[in-house]
Tab-separated table of C-alpha atoms in Angstrom:
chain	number	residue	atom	x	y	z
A	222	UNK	CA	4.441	21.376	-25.978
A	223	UNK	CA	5.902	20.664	-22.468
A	224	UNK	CA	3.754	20.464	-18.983
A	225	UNK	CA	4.273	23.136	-16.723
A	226	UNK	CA	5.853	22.399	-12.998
A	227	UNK	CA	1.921	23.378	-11.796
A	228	UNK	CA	0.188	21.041	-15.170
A	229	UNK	CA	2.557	17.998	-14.473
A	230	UNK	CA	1.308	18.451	-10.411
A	231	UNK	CA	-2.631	18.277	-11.190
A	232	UNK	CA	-1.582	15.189	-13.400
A	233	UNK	CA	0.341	13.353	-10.597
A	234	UNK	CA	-2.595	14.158	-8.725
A	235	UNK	CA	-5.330	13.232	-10.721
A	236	UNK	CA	-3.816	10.154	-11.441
A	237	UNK	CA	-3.355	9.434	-7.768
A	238	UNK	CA	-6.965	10.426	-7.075
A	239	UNK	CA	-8.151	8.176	-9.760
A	240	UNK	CA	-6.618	5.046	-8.237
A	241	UNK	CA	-8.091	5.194	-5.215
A	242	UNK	CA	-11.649	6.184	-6.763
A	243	UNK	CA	-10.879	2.814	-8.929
A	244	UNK	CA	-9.038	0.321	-6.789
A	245	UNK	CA	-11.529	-2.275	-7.143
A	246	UNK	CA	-11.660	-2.167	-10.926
A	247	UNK	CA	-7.982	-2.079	-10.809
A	248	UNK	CA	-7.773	-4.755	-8.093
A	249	UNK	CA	-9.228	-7.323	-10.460
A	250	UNK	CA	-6.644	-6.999	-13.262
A	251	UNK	CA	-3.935	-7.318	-10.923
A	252	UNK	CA	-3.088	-3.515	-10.073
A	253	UNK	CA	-2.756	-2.493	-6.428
A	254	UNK	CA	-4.101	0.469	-6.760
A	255	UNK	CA	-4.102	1.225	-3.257
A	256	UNK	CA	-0.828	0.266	-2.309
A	257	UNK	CA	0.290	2.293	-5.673
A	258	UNK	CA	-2.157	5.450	-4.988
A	259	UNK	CA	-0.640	6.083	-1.534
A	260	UNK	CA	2.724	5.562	-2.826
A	261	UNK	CA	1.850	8.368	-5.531
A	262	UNK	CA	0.290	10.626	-2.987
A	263	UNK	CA	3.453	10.583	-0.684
A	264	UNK	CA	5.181	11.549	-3.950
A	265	UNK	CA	3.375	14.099	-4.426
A	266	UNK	CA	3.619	15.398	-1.238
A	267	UNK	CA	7.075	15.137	-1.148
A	268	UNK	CA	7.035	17.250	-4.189
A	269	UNK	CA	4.921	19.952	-2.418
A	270	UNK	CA	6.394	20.512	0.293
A	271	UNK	CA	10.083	20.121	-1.787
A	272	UNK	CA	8.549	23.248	-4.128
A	273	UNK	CA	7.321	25.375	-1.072
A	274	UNK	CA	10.790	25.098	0.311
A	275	UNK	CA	12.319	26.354	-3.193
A	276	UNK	CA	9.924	29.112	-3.032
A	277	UNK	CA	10.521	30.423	0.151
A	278	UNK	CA	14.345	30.567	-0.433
A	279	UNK	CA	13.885	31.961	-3.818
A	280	UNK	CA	12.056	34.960	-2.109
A	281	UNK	CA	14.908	34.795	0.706
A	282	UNK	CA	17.443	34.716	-2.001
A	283	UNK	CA	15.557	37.740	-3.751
A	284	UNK	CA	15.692	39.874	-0.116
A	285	UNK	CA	19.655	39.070	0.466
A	286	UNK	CA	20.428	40.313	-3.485
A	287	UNK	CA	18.177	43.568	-3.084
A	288	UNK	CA	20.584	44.040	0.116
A	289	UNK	CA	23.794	43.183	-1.724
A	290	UNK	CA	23.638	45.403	-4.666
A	291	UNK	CA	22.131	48.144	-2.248
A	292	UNK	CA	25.347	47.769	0.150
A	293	UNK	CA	27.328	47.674	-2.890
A	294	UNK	CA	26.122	50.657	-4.457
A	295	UNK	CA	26.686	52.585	-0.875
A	296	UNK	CA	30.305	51.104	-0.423
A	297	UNK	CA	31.125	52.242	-4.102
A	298	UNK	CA	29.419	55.775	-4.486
A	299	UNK	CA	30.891	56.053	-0.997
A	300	UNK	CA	34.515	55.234	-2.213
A	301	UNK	CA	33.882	57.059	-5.312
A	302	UNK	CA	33.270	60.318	-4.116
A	303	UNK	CA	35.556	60.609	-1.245
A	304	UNK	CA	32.700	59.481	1.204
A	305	UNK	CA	30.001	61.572	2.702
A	306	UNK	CA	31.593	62.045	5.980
């Protein structure tokens, strides 16, 4: 079974989060968890603000398509019946 886009987040974040609760446990088997944790967190955030973007034209994308087929359908029936004029 696969992660969801929302599962894999709370992972990348949790795992971020952990580092810098742990850094000094990590720090003394040779992993810069700080330096590594901030990396991560820009990552994330990146990823964020990447996925509110894709939202907001999705729902942009959704408005221009109900507009489309409406203008469409009013150009055809229009043509198709000899127009309502």
């Amino acid at each position: 079974m696969s992660l969801s886009f929302t599962e894999k987040l709370g992972v990348l974040q949790e795992v971020a989060e952990f580092m810098g609760k742990n850094s000094d446990i990590l720090k003394k088997v040779g992993f810069d968890a700080d330096a590594r944790g901030k990396d991560q967190k820009a990552k994330n955030d990146t990823v964020i603000s990447a996925n509110e973007k894709q939202e907001s034209l999705k729902s942009q994308l959704h408005e221009q398509t109900k507009l489309v087929n409406s203008s469409m359908r009013d150009a055809y029936i229009n043509n198709r019946d000899g127009g309502k004029y």
